[in-house]
Short mmCIF file of C-alpha atoms in Angstrom, two decimals:
data_model
loop_
_atom_site.label_atom_id
_atom_site.label_comp_id
_atom_site.label_asym_id
_atom_site.label_seq_id
_atom_site.Cartn_x
_atom_site.Cartn_y
_atom_site.Cartn_z
CA ALA A 1 -6.08 -19.50 24.49
CA GLN A 2 -5.51 -20.14 20.85
CA SER A 3 -1.87 -20.79 19.83
CA VAL A 4 0.14 -22.28 17.17
CA THR A 5 3.60 -23.99 17.53
CA GLN A 6 6.06 -24.56 14.69
CA PRO A 7 8.76 -26.61 16.45
CA ASP A 8 11.25 -26.45 13.55
CA ALA A 9 12.82 -23.07 12.81
CA ARG A 10 14.57 -24.37 9.79
CA VAL A 11 14.27 -27.46 7.64
CA THR A 12 16.66 -28.36 4.86
CA VAL A 13 15.75 -30.87 2.13
CA SER A 14 17.21 -31.84 -1.14
CA GLU A 15 15.44 -30.88 -4.36
CA GLY A 16 13.13 -33.69 -5.37
CA ALA A 17 12.84 -35.02 -1.84
CA SER A 18 9.65 -35.12 0.14
CA LEU A 19 8.86 -32.49 2.80
CA GLN A 20 6.84 -32.27 5.93
CA LEU A 21 6.62 -29.12 8.04
CA ARG A 22 5.17 -29.48 11.46
CA CYS A 23 2.50 -27.52 13.07
CA LYS A 24 0.70 -28.01 16.38
CA TYR A 25 -2.20 -26.04 17.48
CA SER A 26 -4.20 -25.17 20.57
CA TYR A 27 -7.74 -24.13 19.92
CA PHE A 28 -10.96 -24.34 21.93
CA GLY A 29 -13.62 -25.88 19.72
CA THR A 30 -13.19 -26.54 16.07
CA PRO A 31 -10.28 -24.74 14.48
CA TYR A 32 -9.75 -22.99 11.32
CA LEU A 33 -6.21 -23.55 10.16
CA PHE A 34 -4.03 -22.12 7.43
CA TRP A 35 -0.57 -22.31 6.01
CA TYR A 36 0.94 -19.31 4.43
CA VAL A 37 4.21 -18.85 2.60
CA GLN A 38 6.43 -15.92 2.31
CA TYR A 39 8.83 -15.85 -0.54
CA PRO A 40 11.75 -13.37 -0.36
CA ARG A 41 10.69 -9.75 -0.56
CA GLN A 42 7.04 -10.76 -0.89
CA GLY A 43 3.95 -10.66 1.34
CA LEU A 44 2.24 -13.64 2.82
CA GLN A 45 0.52 -15.88 0.37
CA LEU A 46 -2.11 -18.49 1.29
CA LEU A 47 -1.05 -22.06 0.52
CA LEU A 48 -4.11 -23.82 1.82
CA LYS A 49 -6.82 -23.62 4.46
CA TYR A 50 -8.77 -26.12 6.63
CA TYR A 51 -12.33 -25.56 7.54
CA PRO A 52 -14.13 -28.39 9.35
CA GLY A 53 -14.55 -31.29 6.85
CA ASP A 54 -12.12 -33.41 4.99
CA PRO A 55 -8.94 -33.69 7.11
CA VAL A 56 -6.69 -33.70 4.12
CA VAL A 57 -6.75 -30.31 2.22
CA GLN A 58 -4.96 -29.69 -1.05
CA GLY A 59 -3.23 -26.41 -1.72
CA VAL A 60 -1.32 -24.71 -4.41
CA ASN A 61 1.88 -25.92 -6.05
CA GLY A 62 1.40 -29.52 -4.94
CA PHE A 63 1.20 -28.75 -1.20
CA GLU A 64 -1.21 -30.54 1.11
CA ALA A 65 -1.91 -30.65 4.81
CA GLU A 66 -3.56 -33.09 7.14
CA PHE A 67 -5.64 -32.06 10.10
CA SER A 68 -5.45 -34.40 13.21
CA LYS A 69 -7.66 -33.60 16.07
CA SER A 70 -6.13 -36.42 18.19
CA ASN A 71 -2.68 -35.04 17.74
CA SER A 72 -3.64 -31.37 17.51
CA SER A 73 -1.61 -31.12 14.45
CA PHE A 74 -1.81 -29.66 10.96
CA HIS A 75 1.35 -30.77 9.19
CA LEU A 76 2.22 -29.50 5.61
CA ARG A 77 3.53 -32.03 3.13
CA LYS A 78 4.88 -32.05 -0.44
CA ALA A 79 5.92 -35.06 -2.33
CA SER A 80 8.70 -33.55 -4.32
CA VAL A 81 10.34 -30.20 -3.34
CA HIS A 82 11.48 -27.69 -5.97
CA TRP A 83 14.13 -25.09 -5.54
CA SER A 84 11.53 -22.40 -5.95
CA ASP A 85 9.91 -23.66 -2.64
CA TRP A 86 12.72 -21.95 -0.66
CA ALA A 87 10.73 -19.61 1.60
CA VAL A 88 9.29 -19.17 5.07
CA TYR A 89 6.21 -21.04 5.90
CA PHE A 90 3.71 -19.88 8.54
CA CYS A 91 1.07 -22.09 10.17
CA GLY A 92 -1.93 -20.09 11.56
CA THR A 93 -5.21 -20.43 13.18
CA GLY A 94 -8.18 -18.09 13.72
CA ASN A 95 -11.26 -16.85 12.06
CA THR A 96 -11.39 -14.42 9.16
CA GLY A 97 -8.35 -12.19 9.39
CA LYS A 98 -7.73 -12.33 13.03
CA LEU A 99 -4.94 -14.88 12.53
CA ILE A 100 -2.56 -16.27 15.07
CA PHE A 101 0.63 -17.48 13.49
CA GLY A 102 3.51 -19.60 14.47
CA LEU A 103 7.08 -18.42 14.42
CA GLY A 104 7.51 -19.76 10.89
CA THR A 105 9.69 -22.48 9.47
CA THR A 106 12.39 -21.59 7.03
CA LEU A 107 12.62 -24.18 4.12
CA GLN A 108 16.05 -24.39 2.49
CA VAL A 109 16.39 -26.52 -0.63
CA GLN A 110 19.62 -28.12 -1.52
CA PRO A 111 20.52 -28.88 -5.12
CA ASP B 22 -6.87 -7.66 -9.21
CA THR B 23 -6.44 -9.53 -5.91
CA THR B 24 -3.53 -7.49 -4.55
CA VAL B 25 -3.10 -5.37 -1.54
CA LYS B 26 -0.77 -2.53 -2.12
CA GLN B 27 1.40 -0.93 0.47
CA ASN B 28 3.48 2.22 0.29
CA PRO B 29 6.26 2.80 0.84
CA ARG B 30 7.98 -0.53 0.64
CA TYR B 31 10.86 0.83 2.85
CA LYS B 32 10.58 3.62 5.43
CA LEU B 33 13.34 5.25 7.46
CA ALA B 34 12.16 7.29 10.55
CA ARG B 35 13.86 9.21 13.28
CA VAL B 36 13.14 8.52 16.92
CA GLY B 37 10.34 10.72 18.17
CA LYS B 38 9.00 11.57 14.68
CA PRO B 39 5.65 10.39 13.33
CA VAL B 40 5.24 7.65 10.83
CA ASN B 41 2.36 7.12 8.50
CA LEU B 42 2.00 3.86 6.42
CA ILE B 43 -0.50 3.51 3.55
CA CYS B 44 -2.41 0.47 2.39
CA SER B 45 -4.96 0.03 -0.43
CA GLN B 46 -7.11 -2.73 -1.85
CA THR B 47 -9.53 -2.88 -4.75
CA MET B 48 -11.33 -6.08 -3.93
CA ASN B 49 -14.14 -4.16 -1.99
CA HIS B 50 -13.26 -6.10 1.10
CA ASP B 51 -15.01 -5.00 4.20
CA THR B 52 -12.14 -5.68 6.65
CA MET B 53 -8.58 -4.42 6.56
CA TYR B 54 -5.87 -5.40 9.04
CA TRP B 55 -2.42 -4.28 10.13
CA TYR B 56 0.08 -6.86 11.32
CA GLN B 57 3.62 -6.31 12.73
CA LYS B 58 6.33 -8.76 11.92
CA LYS B 59 9.65 -8.65 13.61
CA PRO B 60 12.62 -11.00 12.94
CA ASN B 61 12.24 -14.43 14.42
CA GLN B 62 8.77 -13.58 15.67
CA ALA B 63 5.32 -14.47 14.37
CA PRO B 64 3.24 -11.83 12.56
CA LYS B 65 1.19 -10.07 15.21
CA LEU B 66 -2.19 -8.50 14.67
CA LEU B 67 -2.18 -4.82 15.77
CA LEU B 68 -5.61 -3.65 14.70
CA PHE B 69 -8.32 -4.07 12.12
CA TYR B 70 -11.11 -2.15 10.47
CA TYR B 71 -14.44 -3.81 9.86
CA ASP B 72 -16.15 -1.27 7.63
CA LYS B 73 -15.67 1.94 9.64
CA ILE B 74 -15.25 0.40 13.01
CA LEU B 75 -11.75 0.20 14.35
CA ASN B 76 -10.70 -2.61 16.63
CA ARG B 77 -7.29 -2.31 18.33
CA GLU B 78 -5.58 -5.23 20.20
CA ALA B 79 -5.34 -4.68 23.89
CA ASP B 80 -1.57 -4.70 24.12
CA THR B 81 -1.11 -2.28 21.22
CA PHE B 82 -3.95 0.03 22.05
CA GLU B 83 -1.99 3.05 22.90
CA LYS B 84 0.85 2.65 20.38
CA PHE B 85 -0.88 2.73 17.04
CA GLN B 86 -3.62 4.71 15.32
CA SER B 87 -5.32 4.09 12.11
CA SER B 88 -7.78 5.73 9.82
CA ARG B 89 -9.96 4.36 6.91
CA PRO B 90 -11.25 7.24 4.88
CA ASN B 91 -12.94 4.90 2.43
CA ASN B 92 -13.38 1.31 1.80
CA SER B 93 -10.12 0.97 -0.28
CA PHE B 94 -7.64 2.76 1.82
CA CYS B 95 -6.28 2.22 5.36
CA SER B 96 -3.42 3.90 7.15
CA LEU B 97 -1.30 2.99 10.14
CA TYR B 98 0.01 5.94 12.18
CA ILE B 99 2.70 6.04 14.76
CA GLY B 100 2.64 9.38 16.56
CA SER B 101 6.20 9.29 17.98
CA ALA B 102 8.36 6.39 16.67
CA GLY B 103 10.65 4.49 19.02
CA LEU B 104 13.36 2.07 18.19
CA GLU B 105 11.09 -0.75 19.21
CA TYR B 106 8.76 0.08 16.23
CA SER B 107 11.43 -1.11 13.70
CA ALA B 108 9.62 -4.04 12.04
CA MET B 109 7.84 -5.16 8.90
CA TYR B 110 4.34 -3.93 8.79
CA LEU B 111 1.81 -6.10 6.79
CA CYS B 112 -1.53 -4.85 5.58
CA ALA B 113 -4.25 -7.36 4.80
CA SER B 114 -7.81 -7.47 3.82
CA SER B 115 -10.71 -9.87 3.68
CA SER B 116 -14.39 -10.25 3.26
CA ARG B 117 -16.01 -11.24 6.51
CA ASP B 118 -19.33 -12.35 5.09
CA THR B 119 -17.86 -14.94 2.82
CA ASN B 120 -15.01 -15.91 5.23
CA THR B 121 -12.66 -15.89 2.16
CA GLU B 122 -8.93 -15.89 2.02
CA VAL B 123 -7.00 -13.08 3.71
CA PHE B 124 -4.92 -11.22 1.23
CA PHE B 125 -1.62 -9.70 2.39
CA GLY B 126 0.41 -6.88 1.00
CA LYS B 127 4.23 -7.05 0.44
CA GLY B 128 4.84 -5.14 3.60
CA THR B 129 6.49 -1.93 4.58
CA ARG B 130 9.84 -2.26 6.28
CA LEU B 131 10.22 0.37 8.84
CA THR B 132 13.53 1.26 10.31
CA VAL B 133 13.68 3.74 13.20
CA VAL B 134 17.04 5.32 13.94
#
């Protein structure tokens, strides 16, 4: 069965530091993978998506993610975190809108 | 306009009473979805409409109803609310043919008392 695991419930980084949010997936075949972000009092917004192709995908606001078939991972990265990145980040898999999400990782940004 | 609108943003309901949540989109998307999000849990797909065809997930089949009177609107209906229905309900839409991004609304926070 398809599943997504986000092992870190909460990650705290200092503003300006680099960031990695982890995501592991279980998927039969070639997966479609996504990262969504939920800012306070907002709906889910797509950060980036992976369809089979280049393993490194670029997203909005300087985010990128790297697909690894050997590690079954799709980690999200950002070189320099801004305070406005404070949000909950969801990794997901699935086709079209039938998405399976992880539990989410809350990113806290320290000044 | 790439927004999905949900009304109301907050809803208070009594146990045993019906609840109706509304969603609309103007992107002419053929598919509309309802997800349920509880604290510390992943968003969970409840059901979706592809055009006029309703598909409900097996484990929520009996608990939720939905209607889609036209392409733009979709509702989620709970016939008799229980405490366990307290959650954030997220509406989303997408175009299946182009496999484009799924757009989510801001959600309706339902509290059942």
